[in-house]
Short mmCIF file of C-alpha atoms in Angstrom, two decimals:
data_model
loop_
_atom_site.label_atom_id
_atom_site.label_comp_id
_atom_site.label_asym_id
_atom_site.label_seq_id
_atom_site.Cartn_x
_atom_site.Cartn_y
_atom_site.Cartn_z
CA MET A 1 132.31 -9.36 -31.99
CA ASN A 2 132.89 -7.12 -34.98
CA MET A 3 135.13 -7.63 -37.92
CA HIS A 4 138.15 -6.25 -36.16
CA GLY A 5 137.87 -8.78 -33.36
CA ILE A 6 136.74 -6.27 -30.74
CA ILE A 7 134.03 -7.43 -28.41
CA GLU A 8 131.23 -4.80 -28.09
CA PRO A 9 128.99 -4.62 -25.02
CA VAL A 10 125.67 -6.21 -25.40
CA GLU A 11 122.65 -4.06 -24.33
CA LEU A 12 120.45 -5.91 -21.87
CA GLY A 13 117.22 -4.00 -22.67
CA LEU A 14 117.41 -1.39 -19.73
CA PRO A 15 115.48 1.89 -20.32
CA ALA A 16 117.53 4.94 -21.38
CA ARG A 17 118.32 7.41 -18.51
CA PRO A 18 116.59 10.80 -19.09
CA SER A 19 118.78 13.86 -19.53
CA ALA A 20 119.27 16.51 -16.85
CA ALA A 21 117.10 18.99 -18.74
CA ARG A 22 114.23 16.51 -18.88
CA GLN A 23 114.64 15.80 -15.18
CA ALA A 24 114.53 19.51 -14.42
CA LEU A 25 111.42 20.01 -16.53
CA ALA A 26 109.74 17.08 -14.83
CA TRP A 27 110.60 18.48 -11.38
CA ILE A 28 109.24 21.89 -12.40
CA ARG A 29 106.00 20.30 -13.62
CA ARG A 30 105.62 18.41 -10.36
CA ASN A 31 106.35 21.47 -8.24
CA ARG A 32 104.94 24.21 -10.40
CA VAL A 33 102.56 25.38 -7.69
CA LEU A 34 105.43 25.68 -5.19
CA LEU A 35 107.43 27.66 -7.73
CA LEU A 36 104.57 29.99 -8.60
CA VAL A 37 103.46 30.61 -5.02
CA VAL A 38 106.78 30.65 -3.14
CA VAL A 39 109.92 30.66 -5.26
CA VAL A 40 109.08 33.13 -8.02
CA PRO A 41 107.60 35.82 -5.70
CA SER A 42 110.55 35.41 -3.34
CA LEU A 43 112.99 35.84 -6.23
CA LEU A 44 111.14 38.96 -7.39
CA VAL A 45 111.21 40.43 -3.89
CA ALA A 46 114.91 39.58 -3.52
CA SER A 47 115.67 41.17 -6.90
CA TYR A 48 113.91 44.36 -5.87
CA LEU A 49 115.48 44.50 -2.42
CA TYR A 50 119.06 43.79 -3.46
CA LEU A 51 119.14 45.34 -6.93
CA VAL A 52 116.60 48.17 -6.99
CA ALA A 53 115.58 49.34 -3.52
CA SER A 54 117.30 52.52 -2.36
CA ASP A 55 119.24 52.67 0.88
CA GLN A 56 117.61 54.63 3.70
CA TYR A 57 119.41 56.21 6.64
CA GLU A 58 118.01 56.75 10.13
CA SER A 59 118.64 59.71 12.43
CA GLU A 60 117.27 59.48 15.95
CA ALA A 61 116.86 62.02 18.74
CA HIS A 62 115.41 61.88 22.26
CA PHE A 63 113.96 64.84 24.13
CA LEU A 64 112.07 65.53 27.33
CA VAL A 65 109.38 68.15 27.98
CA HIS A 66 109.05 69.20 31.61
CA GLY A 67 108.32 72.23 33.76
CA ALA A 68 110.52 74.26 36.07
CA ASP A 69 108.69 72.94 39.16
CA ALA A 70 108.27 69.39 37.88
CA THR A 71 109.29 67.93 41.24
CA PRO A 72 107.35 64.89 42.40
CA GLN A 73 105.33 65.62 45.55
CA PRO A 74 105.00 63.10 48.37
CA GLY A 75 101.67 61.48 49.00
CA VAL A 76 98.75 61.04 46.65
CA GLY A 77 96.94 64.22 45.63
CA VAL A 78 93.91 64.89 43.50
CA SER A 79 96.02 65.42 40.37
CA GLN A 80 97.79 62.12 40.94
CA VAL A 81 94.46 60.33 41.39
CA ILE A 82 93.22 61.84 38.12
CA SER A 83 96.47 60.87 36.48
CA MET A 84 96.11 57.26 37.63
CA ALA A 85 92.49 57.19 36.47
CA THR A 86 93.08 58.66 33.02
CA GLY A 87 96.63 57.50 32.44
CA VAL A 88 97.68 61.04 31.42
CA SER A 89 99.18 63.69 33.71
CA ALA A 90 99.37 67.43 33.15
CA GLY A 91 103.02 67.27 32.06
CA GLN A 92 102.29 64.43 29.64
CA ASN A 93 99.69 66.54 27.87
CA GLU A 94 102.28 69.07 26.74
CA ALA A 95 104.73 66.38 25.64
CA MET A 96 101.99 64.57 23.71
CA SER A 97 100.88 67.83 22.11
CA VAL A 98 104.43 68.43 20.88
CA ALA A 99 104.61 64.90 19.48
CA ASP A 100 101.26 65.38 17.78
CA TYR A 101 102.37 68.71 16.31
CA LEU A 102 105.52 67.20 14.77
CA THR A 103 103.38 64.78 12.72
CA SER A 104 100.64 67.25 11.83
CA HIS A 105 99.64 69.16 8.70
CA ASP A 106 101.12 72.33 10.20
CA ALA A 107 104.57 70.79 10.60
CA VAL A 108 104.50 69.25 7.10
CA GLU A 109 103.43 72.54 5.53
CA ARG A 110 106.23 74.42 7.27
CA LEU A 111 108.83 71.84 6.26
CA ARG A 112 107.54 71.93 2.69
CA ARG A 113 107.79 75.72 2.61
CA GLU A 114 111.08 76.22 4.44
CA ASP A 115 113.14 73.06 3.95
CA GLY A 116 112.14 71.56 0.60
CA LEU A 117 110.49 68.49 2.11
CA VAL A 118 109.20 67.25 -1.26
CA GLU A 119 112.66 67.48 -2.85
CA LYS A 120 114.17 65.41 -0.02
CA PHE A 121 111.83 62.55 -0.93
CA ARG A 122 112.28 62.81 -4.71
CA HIS A 123 116.02 62.52 -5.36
CA ALA A 124 117.00 61.17 -8.76
CA GLY A 125 118.59 58.08 -7.22
CA ILE A 126 115.55 56.95 -5.26
CA ASP A 127 113.82 53.87 -6.66
CA PRO A 128 110.29 54.37 -8.03
CA LEU A 129 108.59 52.34 -5.30
CA SER A 130 110.25 54.22 -2.43
CA ARG A 131 110.15 57.79 -3.67
CA LEU A 132 107.31 60.27 -3.29
CA SER A 133 105.09 59.70 -6.30
CA SER A 134 104.48 63.33 -7.29
CA ASP A 135 106.56 66.49 -7.33
CA ASN A 136 103.46 68.46 -6.30
CA PRO A 137 101.54 66.13 -3.98
CA THR A 138 98.36 67.06 -2.18
CA PRO A 139 98.73 67.90 1.52
CA GLU A 140 97.02 64.64 2.44
CA ARG A 141 99.29 62.53 0.23
CA LEU A 142 102.41 64.28 1.49
CA LEU A 143 101.32 63.86 5.11
CA ALA A 144 100.71 60.13 4.61
CA TYR A 145 104.16 59.68 3.05
CA TYR A 146 105.79 61.89 5.71
CA ARG A 147 104.34 59.77 8.51
CA LYS A 148 105.97 56.69 6.97
CA GLN A 149 109.36 58.40 7.12
CA VAL A 150 109.02 60.23 10.46
CA LYS A 151 107.98 58.58 13.72
CA VAL A 152 107.43 60.43 17.01
CA GLU A 153 106.71 58.17 19.98
CA TYR A 154 106.10 59.27 23.57
CA ASN A 155 107.05 56.90 26.38
CA THR A 156 104.55 57.28 29.23
CA GLU A 157 106.86 55.55 31.71
CA THR A 158 110.00 57.64 31.17
CA GLY A 159 108.40 60.79 29.75
CA ILE A 160 110.93 60.74 26.90
CA THR A 161 109.84 61.39 23.32
CA VAL A 162 111.74 59.47 20.64
CA LEU A 163 112.02 61.11 17.23
CA THR A 164 113.04 58.82 14.34
CA VAL A 165 113.63 60.17 10.82
CA HIS A 166 114.36 58.13 7.68
CA GLY A 167 116.06 59.78 4.73
CA PHE A 168 117.60 58.66 1.47
CA THR A 169 120.88 60.41 2.27
CA PRO A 170 122.59 60.79 5.66
CA GLY A 171 122.41 64.58 5.39
CA ASP A 172 118.69 64.62 4.65
CA ALA A 173 117.88 62.44 7.67
CA TYR A 174 120.13 64.50 9.95
CA GLU A 175 118.89 67.91 8.81
CA LEU A 176 115.25 66.88 9.01
CA ALA A 177 115.70 65.53 12.56
CA ARG A 178 117.44 68.74 13.65
CA LYS A 179 114.70 70.86 12.11
CA LEU A 180 111.99 68.87 13.88
CA LEU A 181 113.78 69.30 17.21
CA GLN A 182 113.92 73.04 16.61
CA MET A 183 110.22 73.12 15.71
CA GLY A 184 109.39 71.18 18.87
CA GLU A 185 111.25 73.74 21.00
CA GLU A 186 109.50 76.61 19.23
CA ARG A 187 106.16 74.92 19.84
CA VAL A 188 106.93 74.65 23.56
CA ASN A 189 107.87 78.34 23.62
CA GLN A 190 104.54 79.20 21.99
CA LEU A 191 102.73 77.17 24.65
CA ASN A 192 104.71 79.04 27.32
CA VAL A 193 103.76 82.45 25.92
CA ARG A 194 100.09 81.51 25.67
CA SER A 195 100.05 79.99 29.16
CA TYR A 196 101.79 83.05 30.64
CA GLN A 197 99.39 85.47 28.98
CA ASP A 198 96.36 83.47 30.13
CA ALA A 199 97.70 83.31 33.70
CA VAL A 200 98.44 87.04 34.10
CA SER A 201 95.76 88.58 31.89
CA VAL A 202 93.10 88.60 34.64
CA GLY A 203 95.54 90.12 37.12
CA GLN A 204 96.56 92.79 34.63
CA VAL A 205 92.92 93.73 33.99
CA GLN A 206 92.21 93.99 37.73
CA LEU A 207 95.33 96.07 38.34
CA ALA A 208 94.51 98.41 35.46
CA SER A 209 90.94 98.84 36.78
CA ALA A 210 92.20 99.66 40.29
CA GLU A 211 94.69 102.14 38.87
CA ARG A 212 91.99 103.89 36.83
CA ASP A 213 89.72 104.16 39.87
CA MET A 214 92.56 105.56 41.99
CA THR A 215 93.36 108.14 39.34
CA ALA A 216 89.71 109.17 39.01
CA ASN A 217 89.38 109.54 42.79
CA GLN A 218 92.58 111.58 42.96
CA VAL A 219 91.21 113.91 40.28
CA ALA A 220 87.98 114.26 42.28
CA MET A 221 89.98 115.16 45.42
CA THR A 222 91.95 117.77 43.49
CA ARG A 223 88.76 119.34 42.14
CA PHE A 224 87.27 119.33 45.64
CA ARG A 225 90.28 121.23 47.02
CA GLN A 226 90.20 123.70 44.19
CA GLY A 227 86.44 124.25 44.49
CA HIS A 228 86.63 124.87 48.25
CA ALA A 229 89.90 126.80 48.15
CA ASP A 230 91.29 124.53 50.82
CA ILE A 231 94.22 122.22 50.25
CA ASP A 232 93.36 120.11 53.31
CA PRO A 233 89.76 120.47 54.51
CA GLN A 234 90.35 117.88 57.19
CA ALA A 235 93.17 119.92 58.77
CA SER A 236 91.11 123.09 58.40
CA GLY A 237 88.22 121.43 60.18
CA GLN A 238 90.46 120.33 63.03
CA ALA A 239 91.79 123.87 63.34
CA GLN A 240 88.24 125.30 63.35
CA ILE A 241 87.19 122.85 66.04
CA GLY A 242 90.21 123.90 68.10
CA LEU A 243 89.30 127.56 67.66
CA VAL A 244 85.66 126.98 68.74
CA THR A 245 86.87 124.97 71.72
CA ASN A 246 89.27 127.76 72.71
CA LEU A 247 86.55 130.42 72.39
CA THR A 248 84.17 128.30 74.43
CA GLY A 249 86.75 127.99 77.17
CA GLN A 250 87.46 131.72 77.18
CA LEU A 251 83.74 132.55 77.29
CA ALA A 252 83.20 130.18 80.19
CA ALA A 253 86.09 131.74 82.11
CA VAL A 254 84.88 135.30 81.54
CA ARG A 255 81.32 134.41 82.57
CA ALA A 256 82.60 132.80 85.72
CA GLN A 257 84.64 135.87 86.48
CA LEU A 258 81.63 138.13 85.82
CA ASN A 259 79.38 136.08 88.11
CA ALA A 260 81.96 136.23 90.88
CA MET A 261 82.42 139.98 90.52
CA ARG A 262 78.64 140.71 90.65
CA GLY A 263 78.51 139.39 94.17
CA LEU A 264 81.22 141.75 95.31
CA ILE A 265 80.72 145.04 93.46
CA ASN A 266 77.91 147.08 91.90
CA SER A 267 76.72 145.94 88.51
CA ASP A 268 77.18 149.51 87.17
CA SER A 269 80.88 149.51 87.89
CA PRO A 270 83.27 149.80 84.94
CA GLN A 271 84.80 146.40 85.68
CA VAL A 272 81.44 144.63 85.42
CA ARG A 273 80.56 146.48 82.24
CA ALA A 274 83.95 145.55 80.76
CA LEU A 275 83.40 141.88 81.54
CA GLN A 276 79.86 142.05 80.16
CA SER A 277 81.23 143.55 76.94
CA ARG A 278 83.88 140.82 76.87
CA VAL A 279 81.18 138.16 77.26
CA ARG A 280 79.12 139.64 74.44
CA SER A 281 82.17 139.82 72.18
CA LEU A 282 83.22 136.25 72.88
CA SER A 283 79.63 135.01 72.46
CA ALA A 284 79.36 136.73 69.09
CA GLU A 285 82.71 135.35 67.98
CA LEU A 286 81.82 131.88 69.21
CA ALA A 287 78.45 131.99 67.42
CA GLY A 288 80.13 133.05 64.21
CA GLN A 289 82.83 130.39 64.37
CA THR A 290 80.31 127.74 65.38
CA GLY A 291 78.04 128.74 62.51
CA ARG A 292 80.97 128.50 60.14
CA LEU A 293 81.69 125.03 61.48
CA THR A 294 78.21 123.51 61.65
CA GLY A 295 75.68 126.07 60.43
CA SER A 296 73.50 125.96 57.35
CA GLY A 297 74.84 126.43 53.82
CA ARG A 298 78.47 125.86 53.01
CA THR A 299 80.24 124.91 56.23
CA ILE A 300 83.47 123.32 57.26
CA ALA A 301 81.57 120.29 58.56
CA GLY A 302 79.99 119.81 55.14
CA ASP A 303 83.35 120.21 53.47
CA MET A 304 84.91 117.72 55.85
CA GLY A 305 82.13 115.19 55.17
CA GLY A 306 82.67 115.30 51.40
CA TYR A 307 86.43 115.26 51.75
CA GLU A 308 86.44 112.40 54.24
CA GLY A 309 84.30 110.35 51.82
CA LEU A 310 86.86 110.90 49.07
CA LYS A 311 89.68 110.16 51.54
CA MET A 312 88.10 106.88 52.65
CA ARG A 313 87.54 105.86 49.04
CA GLN A 314 91.17 106.69 48.30
CA GLU A 315 92.33 104.44 51.12
CA PHE A 316 90.03 101.64 49.94
CA LEU A 317 91.27 101.97 46.36
CA ALA A 318 94.87 101.97 47.57
CA LYS A 319 94.28 98.67 49.38
CA ARG A 320 92.53 97.31 46.30
CA TYR A 321 95.46 98.39 44.14
CA ASP A 322 97.96 96.74 46.49
CA ALA A 323 95.91 93.51 46.48
CA ALA A 324 95.68 93.52 42.66
CA ALA A 325 99.42 94.19 42.33
CA SER A 326 100.20 91.36 44.78
CA ALA A 327 97.85 88.97 42.93
CA LEU A 328 99.45 89.86 39.60
CA GLN A 329 102.92 89.27 41.00
CA GLN A 330 101.86 85.89 42.39
CA ALA A 331 100.29 84.98 39.05
CA ARG A 332 103.51 85.88 37.26
CA GLU A 333 105.59 83.81 39.66
CA ARG A 334 103.21 80.88 39.34
CA ALA A 335 103.24 81.17 35.54
CA MET A 336 107.04 81.26 35.55
CA ARG A 337 107.14 78.10 37.67
CA GLN A 338 104.82 76.43 35.16
CA GLN A 339 107.00 77.26 32.16
CA LEU A 340 107.94 74.25 30.02
CA TYR A 341 111.38 73.36 28.73
CA VAL A 342 112.69 70.96 26.11
CA VAL A 343 115.69 68.98 27.29
CA ARG A 344 117.59 67.20 24.53
CA VAL A 345 118.43 63.87 26.06
CA VAL A 346 120.02 62.58 22.82
CA ASN A 347 120.84 64.92 19.95
CA ALA A 348 120.14 63.95 16.34
CA ASN A 349 122.96 61.82 14.91
CA LEU A 350 124.48 61.91 11.43
CA PRO A 351 124.06 58.32 10.16
CA VAL A 352 126.95 56.56 8.43
CA LYS A 353 125.51 53.19 7.43
CA SER A 354 122.09 52.58 5.93
CA LEU A 355 119.88 50.41 8.12
CA PHE A 356 116.85 50.29 5.87
CA PRO A 357 115.30 48.56 4.12
CA GLN A 358 116.06 45.51 6.23
CA ARG A 359 116.53 43.30 3.19
CA PHE A 360 117.18 39.91 4.75
CA ARG A 361 114.43 40.32 7.33
CA ILE A 362 111.88 41.36 4.71
CA LEU A 363 112.90 38.57 2.35
CA ALA A 364 112.80 35.95 5.12
CA THR A 365 109.37 37.19 6.23
CA VAL A 366 108.02 37.04 2.68
CA PHE A 367 109.49 33.59 2.05
CA VAL A 368 108.16 32.08 5.29
CA SER A 369 104.74 33.67 4.78
CA LEU A 370 104.47 32.32 1.23
CA LEU A 371 105.68 28.92 2.36
CA LEU A 372 102.99 28.83 5.05
CA ILE A 373 100.34 29.80 2.49
CA TYR A 374 101.56 27.05 0.16
CA SER A 375 101.61 24.49 2.97
CA ILE A 376 98.08 25.35 4.05
CA GLY A 377 96.87 25.15 0.46
CA TRP A 378 98.64 21.82 -0.08
CA LEU A 379 97.07 20.36 3.06
CA ILE A 380 93.62 21.53 1.97
CA ALA A 381 94.11 20.09 -1.53
CA ALA A 382 95.36 16.79 -0.11
CA GLY A 383 92.35 16.55 2.17
CA VAL A 384 89.99 17.22 -0.74
CA ARG A 385 91.65 14.50 -2.88
CA GLU A 386 91.56 12.00 -0.02
CA HIS A 387 87.91 12.76 0.62
CA ALA A 388 87.09 12.40 -3.09
CA ALA A 389 88.87 9.04 -3.25
#
């Protein structure tokens, strides 16, 4: 009791309750490892993701590469057996080659030259950890960064290629996806041109060779006609044979008549002498025409032999030319049936909302991973202390 008559509480000797600050400091000291391993890194990651990291937008497109005659055939053929053994069919090769091209040095170099690829990844608003590090990167560094932003995946089951592009603005992602689709179509067209040229080149060479040989033989036939002054030695030979045959028939008839007349009248009669003269005339004419046909030196038979050789060669070359022309036409039709086409299953979209980075997912993954590391370390430390005790 004090002087004013007020009773004051009497302290019973209980210890003073520590302040909240001291309690917090004590908790921090007890859990400093948890804070350093789990809490502080998680807070740093959260600060970067929610305060610093730039939004990224995704544009996606789907396309299909197939041929004009890409119709499944019934049964199991050799190509299907090879496909089952290797896991890759002929049509898949082209689609995979297009996918490979879109993530290659060639594609990156073209985008860098024509579409300002470096500038798209170095906007002023992009955070330092997400942006391309240099305004003049090496081709290797740019390709590595490009492959983080652009994904091209081929589905072996559906045959559809999925193109995914990340950009720091909706327009950048959309324009880059459209450009890559265009480049893929151009690449397919280049493959078509090369395949067509390879398919028809042999046929074109064979046709050109047959045409040259036909022209050369035609020139030889023209020179032969001019040299022998005969436009058609074969027809001339047939006419000469007809003339010799006619003379032979006439001579035989006159001789028969002469033989018959000798048995009836005197051999000195004018009629017999006239027939004898006729026989001599026909014999001389027949000998001359026969000599012209088959005698020595330049004869119609010799001319016909040379001309018939050229004529037979001309017919052979004509058949060869027709066969080469038919083979070339078949090669062209086959090449046209094997032409490839790009079908846009899903066109590139203009994104509206940023989907990346996936902040909560990344933060949760980091937090759980750090917590697991801390738990494993705590268990190891506890086991060591228990063993030491």
